[in-house]
C-alpha cells in the first residue's frame, strides 16, 4: 500500500494568515456546487466557489443532462401526463432500492415541481415535447422521456408516468444545464476561483471546520470560511485506490466522469471523522442499445435471458455486470434489426449472423442447446403475447425467426467499447459522505461535523442499491440547494 | 437519523489519571485478540485484553471452528494430500476473489504450515482424519474437509487439495478453539479484564493513540496504553444502523455472531481518521443442505439452476441471495433424497412432493414449463455425465426421475429458518479498517495512525468479494499474531 497525497486537516491555530475569506466556501463547481452557491448567495452569504478545472461544469457538464423530476411539472402536464408526488415516490423507492433513503426521497418528490421551476428560473431551457422510445439518450431535443417507469415490476408498483426531464439540446444536455446553473450562481453573487483544488480542511480547536487549504498553479492558497464549507467535489470513480478499497467492481471498466472524480472531498472529510455511507454502490452502463435489446433479447454467456429488456437500461446493465456470467449478447432477428430506426443503431452492426441458433450458440461459445432452449421458450410464450419469466411489455413480444444475429455490447459506443480497448462497461460511484437532508455531514457518532456540508456525488444521496438516470443531477441540485441554504444559516 | 453512543476520541491532556496502564492494550478477546495478545506478551510486552462479555470467546467461540490452512500441514500429509503454498494461493485468490488482497494472501499461504503448528502448540487439538462429503460442517470430529477446492471452476485453477482444518470436536469446534487460544494468551502473560467495553480511543496532541476509554458495570474506566492499542472488536452485523449504511443486503436476515458484533471498534477508529475498506462485503449462508443440493439441484424463483451445486455452500448462498430472484428451492427426486445419509438431513423434509414437474412448478409459483425445461435440460446432459452450464462433478450427475420433491431452504437450521420466523439467510460482515499486513491501521492518506492496530473482522482482511469457511478464524489468528508482534515492537 502506498501513502498518497495527504488529506489530513490543518489546525486553524497553525495558520498565520489566510489568502481569502468568505462566509460559505463551496468546493467543486458541478451541479451540486452551483446549486449550493446559488442558494447561499441568494440568502445573503458571501460565497466563494473553488473549482480545480479552468471553469465550471465538472462531470455534470459532460453528462446527458437528464433530471429526474415529476409530481406534476409543467412539461408533464403539457405532454398530457398526470403525476403526483406519491406516485413519483412509489416508483423511485422501488427503482432506487432496495434500501433507498426514504427521508431524502420524500423531500425530493414533494419538492420536485418547485425544483423544476427553479431550474427554469435559472435559465435552463426545456421543450414540452415527449420522446416515446427506448434509448439511453434521445438524439432529439425533446424535453420528456421514460426512465423505466413503464416496465415491470415498476408498472405494478406505481402508475407509469415519464419523468426524465431533458434540457433543450440534441443529445448531451449537461453542457447547457451547467452553463445556465453556473451563470445563475454567479448572477446571485457567488464568486469563483478556478484552477484551484481544495486539498485539506482547516479545523479550529473545537473541531469546527473553519476553511480549506487549496493548491493553485503549484502554490498553497489558504481560504477562511467564516460560516461553513460545502463539499461538492464529486464521486471517486477516477481514483483507482479508492475503487479497489470500496467499489472494485468498476476496476478495469470505463468511467462516466470528467476524469477528475477522485474522491478527494470524501477523503478530506473522513480525515476529520466524517462517516461514509454505501461506498460500494455504483451505477453501471453496459453499452448495449435499448432499441435493439427491446426488440430482441439480452442473454448472458450461458445463453440465458435474465431480465425484461424494456427496463431502464441501467437496470439491465447492473444486473448483467453484477449478477450474470459474461459475456453478454444482444440476440435479435433480421426483422427486429431492420425495425430499429437508423439513428437508434448508433453505428452498431451484428457481429454474428446465422440461419440457426445452434450455429449461433456455437459461435458464441455457449453450452449446446442453450440459446435454442432460451429462444424456444421465449417464442412459445411470445406467440401468446406473454413473458411469464420477466414480463416484458407485450408490444415488444414477437417470436424471433431466422436469420438470427448476435451483437456484442462491447462493440459499442461511449465508455470504451471493445473496439477502443474498453470493456463495454462504464460506471460511476454513488457512495459518499453521510449527510442529513440539509447536507450536514455526520460523524461516526451520528453528530454533525460543525461547519461542514456536502452534496452531489461526494455525499450518499437518495439511492439504495438501484439507480435511474437523472437522479444524480436531480439530487445533486436539489440537496445542493438545501445545503446552500442551511450553510448560509437560512434552512 | 439518530445520534448514537459517541465514539469520538478523548484527548490525553484531558485525562487526569488512568485507572490501568499497560504496554499493549487489546480490545476484544475473540480469536484475533487472543492471537495478538499471545504474541505481544510473548515478545515481552505488558498486555491487557479488554472483553465486553464475561469471558473470552466472542463470535469465534460460537463458530464451527474451521481454520483454512494448507501448504502441506501435518494433517494434510497424514491424510495423504500433497499441498504447497502456491497451489493454496491460487485457490484462495480465486475463491476469495475477485479482488482478493494478494499481499496479505501471499503471506498467509507462505506462513500457513507454521501457523498450524502454532495452533497446535497453543493446545488446539486436531485429528488426522478426513471427512470426504459435502456439508456445512461435519457432525464428526474429523480434522480435515473440503472447502470448495474440488469444484468447478476452482479445480481448473488449482489442483484440488482439501484445506478445511477442524479442531477435534463433533460439530461446532469454535468453543474448544477459543478455550485453548485464550488460555495460551493468558499463559503467555497477558491479563484480561472482562465485562469491560472499549468505547473511545485516547489521543495525544500528536494524534498518537495513547489508550482507551471503557465502560464496566456502568462506570468509566480509563486505560493507558504506552505502546499501542489493537482493535479486535469484530465486525458489525449486529448494528442495524451500520448495516443500513454499509451492507443493507443483510438487513432482515439472521446474524452469524455472538450478538455483540456492533462495529464499535471500526467506528472508534474512523472517528480518529482511520480509513475503512470494502464495508459492503458480506458472507451469506442460505440454510440449504449441501448433501441434498449436490444430489439434486438448487433453483431460483423462476425454476432456473444458476450454479454447480457442489461448490463451497457459501458460494451458492451468496450467488442466490445476491444475484437471483427468490425464493430458492432444493429440487430433488426420491432416489436422491433417500441417498442422503440421515445425519446429513439435519431434520429437513420435503415441503412438496409431486409426480410431475408441472405440478411442482405450479405449487411453487414458477412460470409454466420453467422447471420442466430446467430438469429436461439437466437430464439430457446428465445422461452423458455432463453439465455444460455449470460443470458439477460427474459423480453427482444423474437424471432426476419422478417422484420429485422441493425443499424450502428457509425451513432450515441455524440462522433462523422460516419455521422460527427467519429468512433462511444468515450472514456476517467482512469489511473493516484498512490495515497493513502488520495490522497497522491506515488513515485516508495511506499513513498509519500511530499506535493503532487492528485484526480480525474489525479489519478488512484477505478477502475480495468471495469467502470460504475458515478464512475468518484463519486470517483473524494469522494477522492477529502479526499485529501483536508489531504492536510490541518486534515485527
Short mmCIF file of C-alpha atoms in Angstrom, two decimals, chain B residues 32-400:
data_model
loop_
_atom_site.label_atom_id
_atom_site.label_comp_id
_atom_site.label_asym_id
_atom_site.label_seq_id
_atom_site.Cartn_x
_atom_site.Cartn_y
_atom_site.Cartn_z
CA UNK B 32 -7.78 -12.26 16.74
CA UNK B 33 -7.48 -10.71 20.18
CA UNK B 34 -6.19 -13.94 21.70
CA UNK B 35 -3.60 -14.35 18.94
CA UNK B 36 -2.49 -10.73 19.20
CA UNK B 37 -2.28 -10.85 23.00
CA UNK B 38 -0.31 -14.08 22.87
CA UNK B 39 2.36 -12.73 20.55
CA UNK B 40 2.63 -9.33 22.20
CA UNK B 41 3.02 -10.97 25.61
CA UNK B 42 5.50 -13.49 24.30
CA UNK B 43 7.51 -10.58 22.91
CA UNK B 44 7.78 -9.24 26.44
CA UNK B 45 5.09 -6.58 26.40
CA UNK B 46 2.81 -5.90 29.34
CA UNK B 47 -0.52 -6.86 27.71
CA UNK B 48 -4.09 -6.19 28.80
CA UNK B 49 -7.09 -7.61 26.95
CA UNK B 50 -10.50 -5.96 27.35
CA UNK B 51 -13.57 -8.08 26.68
CA UNK B 52 -17.10 -6.78 26.92
CA UNK B 53 -18.56 -10.22 27.67
CA UNK B 54 -17.93 -12.10 30.87
CA UNK B 55 -15.24 -14.25 29.33
CA UNK B 56 -13.11 -14.78 26.27
CA UNK B 57 -14.59 -16.23 23.10
CA UNK B 58 -16.55 -13.74 21.08
CA UNK B 59 -18.13 -14.84 17.83
CA UNK B 60 -15.15 -17.14 17.27
CA UNK B 61 -16.26 -19.38 20.11
CA UNK B 62 -19.69 -19.80 18.58
CA UNK B 63 -18.40 -20.66 15.13
CA UNK B 64 -17.79 -24.02 13.55
CA UNK B 65 -14.11 -23.63 14.34
CA UNK B 66 -12.85 -24.26 10.79
CA UNK B 67 -9.44 -22.84 10.00
CA UNK B 68 -8.41 -22.53 6.38
CA UNK B 69 -4.85 -23.87 6.42
CA UNK B 70 -2.59 -25.66 3.98
CA UNK B 71 0.61 -25.65 2.07
CA UNK B 72 1.44 -29.07 3.47
CA UNK B 73 0.31 -29.30 7.08
CA UNK B 74 0.89 -32.43 9.14
CA UNK B 75 -2.80 -33.34 8.85
CA UNK B 76 -2.80 -32.94 5.10
CA UNK B 77 0.22 -35.21 4.88
CA UNK B 78 -1.25 -37.77 7.27
CA UNK B 79 -4.41 -37.86 5.16
CA UNK B 80 -2.37 -38.39 2.01
CA UNK B 81 -2.65 -34.96 0.41
CA UNK B 82 0.23 -33.16 -1.20
CA UNK B 83 -0.05 -29.38 -0.91
CA UNK B 84 2.15 -26.33 -1.35
CA UNK B 85 1.75 -22.58 -0.74
CA UNK B 86 1.45 -21.69 -4.44
CA UNK B 87 -1.41 -24.11 -5.01
CA UNK B 88 -3.10 -22.81 -1.88
CA UNK B 89 -2.61 -19.23 -3.06
CA UNK B 90 -4.05 -19.97 -6.50
CA UNK B 91 -7.21 -21.43 -4.99
CA UNK B 92 -7.75 -18.69 -2.42
CA UNK B 93 -7.08 -15.90 -4.89
CA UNK B 94 -9.93 -17.29 -6.99
CA UNK B 95 -12.26 -18.34 -4.19
CA UNK B 96 -11.87 -15.12 -2.17
CA UNK B 97 -11.97 -13.01 -5.33
CA UNK B 98 -12.39 -11.17 -7.45
CA UNK B 99 -10.05 -8.58 -5.99
CA UNK B 100 -8.60 -10.58 -3.08
CA UNK B 101 -5.82 -8.81 -1.16
CA UNK B 102 -2.88 -10.63 -2.73
CA UNK B 103 -0.27 -9.12 -0.41
CA UNK B 104 -1.99 -10.48 2.68
CA UNK B 105 -2.89 -13.69 0.91
CA UNK B 106 0.71 -14.39 -0.09
CA UNK B 107 1.93 -14.09 3.49
CA UNK B 108 -0.96 -16.17 4.73
CA UNK B 109 -0.24 -19.04 2.36
CA UNK B 110 3.52 -18.94 2.88
CA UNK B 111 3.07 -18.95 6.65
CA UNK B 112 0.26 -21.48 6.88
CA UNK B 113 2.22 -24.55 7.95
CA UNK B 114 3.95 -22.59 10.71
CA UNK B 115 0.60 -21.14 11.75
CA UNK B 116 -0.91 -24.62 12.02
CA UNK B 117 1.97 -25.70 14.25
CA UNK B 118 1.45 -22.61 16.40
CA UNK B 119 -2.21 -23.53 16.85
CA UNK B 120 -1.16 -27.00 17.99
CA UNK B 121 1.38 -25.51 20.37
CA UNK B 122 -1.42 -23.43 21.82
CA UNK B 123 -3.13 -26.69 22.59
CA UNK B 124 -5.76 -26.78 19.85
CA UNK B 125 -6.39 -30.48 19.15
CA UNK B 126 -6.78 -31.77 15.60
CA UNK B 127 -7.48 -35.30 14.40
CA UNK B 128 -5.67 -36.56 11.32
CA UNK B 129 -8.82 -37.88 9.71
CA UNK B 130 -10.58 -36.73 6.57
CA UNK B 131 -14.29 -36.06 6.04
CA UNK B 132 -14.97 -36.55 2.34
CA UNK B 133 -18.59 -35.45 1.92
CA UNK B 134 -20.41 -32.20 1.14
CA UNK B 135 -21.57 -30.36 4.25
CA UNK B 136 -21.59 -27.03 6.01
CA UNK B 137 -19.97 -28.69 9.00
CA UNK B 138 -19.36 -32.37 9.77
CA UNK B 139 -21.03 -33.73 12.87
CA UNK B 140 -17.94 -35.89 13.29
CA UNK B 141 -14.63 -34.86 14.84
CA UNK B 142 -12.65 -35.32 11.64
CA UNK B 143 -9.79 -32.87 11.24
CA UNK B 144 -9.81 -32.18 7.50
CA UNK B 145 -12.57 -31.35 4.99
CA UNK B 146 -13.13 -29.88 1.55
CA UNK B 147 -13.98 -26.21 1.31
CA UNK B 148 -14.77 -25.94 -2.38
CA UNK B 149 -11.33 -26.82 -3.73
CA UNK B 150 -12.71 -29.78 -5.70
CA UNK B 151 -15.43 -27.86 -7.53
CA UNK B 152 -15.51 -26.05 -10.85
CA UNK B 153 -14.06 -23.59 -11.79
CA UNK B 154 -11.63 -23.78 -8.87
CA UNK B 155 -10.50 -27.28 -9.82
CA UNK B 156 -9.32 -25.81 -13.13
CA UNK B 157 -7.39 -23.01 -11.41
CA UNK B 158 -5.51 -25.08 -8.83
CA UNK B 159 -5.00 -28.77 -8.15
CA UNK B 160 -7.73 -29.69 -5.64
CA UNK B 161 -6.46 -30.22 -2.11
CA UNK B 162 -8.70 -30.06 0.99
CA UNK B 163 -7.70 -27.38 3.46
CA UNK B 164 -10.55 -27.13 5.94
CA UNK B 165 -8.83 -27.84 9.27
CA UNK B 166 -11.13 -28.58 12.18
CA UNK B 167 -10.46 -28.75 15.91
CA UNK B 168 -11.26 -32.16 17.32
CA UNK B 169 -14.92 -31.66 18.21
CA UNK B 170 -18.13 -33.18 16.93
CA UNK B 171 -19.96 -30.30 15.24
CA UNK B 172 -19.10 -26.80 16.40
CA UNK B 173 -15.39 -26.54 17.16
CA UNK B 174 -15.13 -22.84 17.91
CA UNK B 175 -15.57 -23.41 21.62
CA UNK B 176 -12.54 -25.61 22.10
CA UNK B 177 -10.51 -23.43 19.75
CA UNK B 178 -11.17 -20.33 21.81
CA UNK B 179 -10.77 -22.11 25.12
CA UNK B 180 -7.25 -23.09 24.10
CA UNK B 181 -6.28 -19.81 22.44
CA UNK B 182 -7.49 -17.72 25.38
CA UNK B 183 -5.61 -19.97 27.79
CA UNK B 184 -2.48 -19.67 25.66
CA UNK B 185 -2.69 -15.87 25.67
CA UNK B 186 -3.11 -15.78 29.44
CA UNK B 187 -0.38 -18.38 29.80
CA UNK B 188 1.98 -16.17 27.84
CA UNK B 189 1.40 -13.45 30.40
CA UNK B 190 -1.49 -11.36 29.08
CA UNK B 191 -4.10 -10.21 31.59
CA UNK B 192 -7.80 -9.91 30.79
CA UNK B 193 -10.44 -7.51 32.04
CA UNK B 194 -13.86 -8.91 31.24
CA UNK B 195 -17.26 -7.16 31.29
CA UNK B 196 -15.32 -4.18 30.00
CA UNK B 197 -16.40 -2.47 26.80
CA UNK B 198 -13.93 -0.20 25.00
CA UNK B 199 -15.88 2.84 23.82
CA UNK B 200 -13.39 5.52 22.72
CA UNK B 201 -9.75 5.95 21.87
CA UNK B 202 -7.49 8.37 23.71
CA UNK B 203 -5.28 10.56 21.51
CA UNK B 204 -2.24 12.56 22.48
CA UNK B 205 -1.56 16.01 21.00
CA UNK B 206 0.42 14.46 18.14
CA UNK B 207 -2.51 12.30 17.11
CA UNK B 208 -0.99 9.13 18.54
CA UNK B 209 -3.33 6.60 20.14
CA UNK B 210 -2.43 6.54 23.82
CA UNK B 211 -5.15 4.43 25.40
CA UNK B 212 -8.85 3.70 25.51
CA UNK B 213 -11.89 4.71 27.47
CA UNK B 214 -14.03 1.79 28.59
CA UNK B 215 -17.27 1.08 30.44
CA UNK B 216 -17.51 -1.53 33.16
CA UNK B 217 -20.74 -2.02 35.11
CA UNK B 218 -21.85 1.45 34.09
CA UNK B 219 -18.65 3.18 35.19
CA UNK B 220 -15.97 4.76 33.05
CA UNK B 221 -12.56 3.10 33.26
CA UNK B 222 -9.50 4.71 31.70
CA UNK B 223 -6.69 2.64 30.21
CA UNK B 224 -3.29 3.96 29.28
CA UNK B 225 -1.54 2.00 26.52
CA UNK B 226 2.11 3.03 26.49
CA UNK B 227 2.89 1.32 23.18
CA UNK B 228 -0.22 0.51 21.17
CA UNK B 229 -3.90 -0.35 21.04
CA UNK B 230 -5.01 -3.35 18.96
CA UNK B 231 -8.66 -3.38 17.93
CA UNK B 232 -10.01 -6.92 17.61
CA UNK B 233 -13.61 -6.00 18.26
CA UNK B 234 -15.24 -7.96 15.42
CA UNK B 235 -17.50 -6.98 12.55
CA UNK B 236 -20.74 -5.04 12.56
CA UNK B 237 -23.53 -7.45 11.66
CA UNK B 238 -25.26 -6.69 14.98
CA UNK B 239 -25.52 -2.95 14.36
CA UNK B 240 -28.60 -2.21 12.26
CA UNK B 241 -27.54 1.34 11.52
CA UNK B 242 -24.13 0.29 10.25
CA UNK B 243 -25.75 -2.43 8.18
CA UNK B 244 -28.10 0.12 6.63
CA UNK B 245 -25.17 2.40 5.90
CA UNK B 246 -22.77 -0.18 4.52
CA UNK B 247 -24.24 -3.64 3.95
CA UNK B 248 -28.01 -3.36 3.65
CA UNK B 249 -28.22 -6.76 1.93
CA UNK B 250 -28.04 -8.30 5.43
CA UNK B 251 -30.91 -6.27 6.88
CA UNK B 252 -33.73 -8.54 7.95
CA UNK B 253 -31.63 -11.69 7.85
CA UNK B 254 -30.04 -13.82 10.54
CA UNK B 255 -26.71 -12.93 12.05
CA UNK B 256 -23.74 -15.26 12.35
CA UNK B 257 -22.24 -13.74 15.50
CA UNK B 258 -22.36 -13.76 19.26
CA UNK B 259 -24.78 -10.83 19.17
CA UNK B 260 -22.08 -8.31 20.09
CA UNK B 261 -20.56 -7.57 16.69
CA UNK B 262 -21.64 -3.96 16.70
CA UNK B 263 -18.73 -2.42 14.82
CA UNK B 264 -17.73 -0.23 17.74
CA UNK B 265 -14.02 -0.66 17.06
CA UNK B 266 -14.43 0.33 13.43
CA UNK B 267 -16.38 3.43 14.43
CA UNK B 268 -13.88 4.39 17.17
CA UNK B 269 -11.02 4.19 14.72
CA UNK B 270 -12.87 6.01 11.91
CA UNK B 271 -13.50 8.80 14.40
CA UNK B 272 -9.74 9.41 14.51
CA UNK B 273 -9.48 9.39 10.71
CA UNK B 274 -8.84 5.69 10.09
CA UNK B 275 -9.81 4.50 6.62
CA UNK B 276 -12.22 1.64 6.04
CA UNK B 277 -12.24 -0.82 3.21
CA UNK B 278 -14.94 -2.83 1.42
CA UNK B 279 -17.56 -2.25 4.07
CA UNK B 280 -20.25 -3.76 1.86
CA UNK B 281 -18.65 -7.19 1.51
CA UNK B 282 -20.51 -9.90 3.40
CA UNK B 283 -20.63 -13.64 3.76
CA UNK B 284 -24.05 -15.22 3.44
CA UNK B 285 -25.29 -18.66 4.36
CA UNK B 286 -28.51 -19.88 2.81
CA UNK B 287 -29.77 -22.62 5.04
CA UNK B 288 -29.96 -25.31 2.39
CA UNK B 289 -28.12 -28.57 2.91
CA UNK B 290 -25.15 -29.41 0.72
CA UNK B 291 -25.78 -33.14 0.84
CA UNK B 292 -29.23 -32.60 -0.68
CA UNK B 293 -28.28 -29.79 -3.02
CA UNK B 294 -25.46 -31.83 -4.59
CA UNK B 295 -27.79 -34.77 -5.24
CA UNK B 296 -30.45 -32.60 -6.83
CA UNK B 297 -30.31 -29.01 -7.89
CA UNK B 298 -30.71 -25.56 -6.47
CA UNK B 299 -33.13 -23.36 -8.43
CA UNK B 300 -34.29 -19.77 -8.14
CA UNK B 301 -37.83 -18.46 -8.03
CA UNK B 302 -38.09 -18.85 -11.81
CA UNK B 303 -37.17 -22.52 -11.68
CA UNK B 304 -33.68 -21.99 -13.08
CA UNK B 305 -30.39 -23.52 -11.98
CA UNK B 306 -27.67 -20.95 -11.52
CA UNK B 307 -24.51 -22.64 -10.22
CA UNK B 308 -22.83 -26.04 -9.85
CA UNK B 309 -24.30 -27.33 -6.64
CA UNK B 310 -21.03 -28.83 -5.40
CA UNK B 311 -19.24 -25.51 -4.77
CA UNK B 312 -18.48 -24.37 -1.24
CA UNK B 313 -22.01 -23.80 0.11
CA UNK B 314 -21.29 -20.17 0.95
CA UNK B 315 -20.74 -19.63 -2.74
CA UNK B 316 -24.15 -20.88 -3.77
CA UNK B 317 -25.61 -18.94 -0.87
CA UNK B 318 -24.09 -15.62 -1.89
CA UNK B 319 -24.91 -16.30 -5.52
CA UNK B 320 -28.54 -16.96 -4.68
CA UNK B 321 -29.15 -14.11 -2.28
CA UNK B 322 -27.09 -11.53 -4.13
CA UNK B 323 -27.85 -12.42 -7.70
CA UNK B 324 -31.00 -14.49 -8.20
CA UNK B 325 -34.70 -13.80 -7.76
CA UNK B 326 -36.00 -15.81 -4.82
CA UNK B 327 -37.38 -17.86 -3.30
CA UNK B 328 -34.78 -20.58 -3.71
CA UNK B 329 -35.57 -24.28 -3.72
CA UNK B 330 -33.71 -27.52 -3.49
CA UNK B 331 -35.22 -29.81 -6.13
CA UNK B 332 -34.50 -33.48 -5.62
CA UNK B 333 -36.03 -36.81 -6.62
CA UNK B 334 -36.94 -39.66 -4.34
CA UNK B 335 -33.83 -41.65 -5.20
CA UNK B 336 -31.63 -38.68 -4.41
CA UNK B 337 -33.36 -37.88 -1.15
CA UNK B 338 -33.19 -41.48 0.04
CA UNK B 339 -29.48 -41.46 -0.78
CA UNK B 340 -28.80 -38.63 1.70
CA UNK B 341 -27.48 -40.13 4.94
CA UNK B 342 -29.87 -39.46 7.79
CA UNK B 343 -27.35 -37.35 9.81
CA UNK B 344 -26.83 -35.11 6.75
CA UNK B 345 -30.55 -34.28 6.58
CA UNK B 346 -30.47 -32.17 9.74
CA UNK B 347 -34.15 -32.90 10.16
CA UNK B 348 -35.20 -31.31 6.87
CA UNK B 349 -38.11 -32.88 4.97
CA UNK B 350 -39.54 -32.15 1.51
CA UNK B 351 -42.19 -29.47 1.53
CA UNK B 352 -43.79 -30.50 -1.76
CA UNK B 353 -43.77 -33.93 -3.38
CA UNK B 354 -45.34 -34.46 -6.80
CA UNK B 355 -45.37 -36.97 -9.62
CA UNK B 356 -44.87 -34.31 -12.30
CA UNK B 357 -42.72 -31.24 -12.63
CA UNK B 358 -45.73 -29.35 -13.98
CA UNK B 359 -47.45 -29.85 -10.64
CA UNK B 360 -44.34 -28.96 -8.74
CA UNK B 361 -43.65 -25.73 -10.62
CA UNK B 362 -47.28 -24.73 -10.23
CA UNK B 363 -47.11 -25.39 -6.48
CA UNK B 364 -44.03 -23.24 -6.22
CA UNK B 365 -45.45 -20.37 -8.29
CA UNK B 366 -42.90 -20.68 -11.07
CA UNK B 367 -43.62 -19.83 -14.72
CA UNK B 368 -45.32 -22.66 -16.60
CA UNK B 369 -42.79 -25.01 -18.14
CA UNK B 370 -39.87 -23.45 -16.31
CA UNK B 371 -38.88 -26.29 -14.02
CA UNK B 372 -39.74 -28.80 -16.72
CA UNK B 373 -37.31 -27.07 -19.07
CA UNK B 374 -34.62 -26.90 -16.42
CA UNK B 375 -34.87 -30.57 -15.45
CA UNK B 376 -35.21 -31.71 -19.07
CA UNK B 377 -32.01 -29.83 -19.95
CA UNK B 378 -30.23 -31.12 -16.85
CA UNK B 379 -31.27 -34.71 -17.51
CA UNK B 380 -30.33 -34.61 -21.18
CA UNK B 381 -26.77 -33.69 -20.28
CA UNK B 382 -26.62 -35.79 -17.08
CA UNK B 383 -27.34 -38.90 -19.14
CA UNK B 384 -23.94 -38.30 -20.66
CA UNK B 385 -22.32 -37.40 -17.37
CA UNK B 386 -22.07 -33.76 -18.45
CA UNK B 387 -23.08 -30.37 -17.07
CA UNK B 388 -22.06 -27.92 -19.80
CA UNK B 389 -23.68 -25.00 -17.97
CA UNK B 390 -22.04 -25.25 -14.56
CA UNK B 391 -19.71 -28.28 -14.59
CA UNK B 392 -20.91 -30.08 -11.48
CA UNK B 393 -18.73 -33.07 -10.69
CA UNK B 394 -19.95 -36.09 -12.72
CA UNK B 395 -20.27 -38.10 -9.53
CA UNK B 396 -23.35 -36.04 -8.68
CA UNK B 397 -24.85 -36.14 -12.19
CA UNK B 398 -27.82 -38.44 -12.71
CA UNK B 399 -31.13 -37.77 -14.46
CA UNK B 400 -33.82 -36.87 -11.95
#
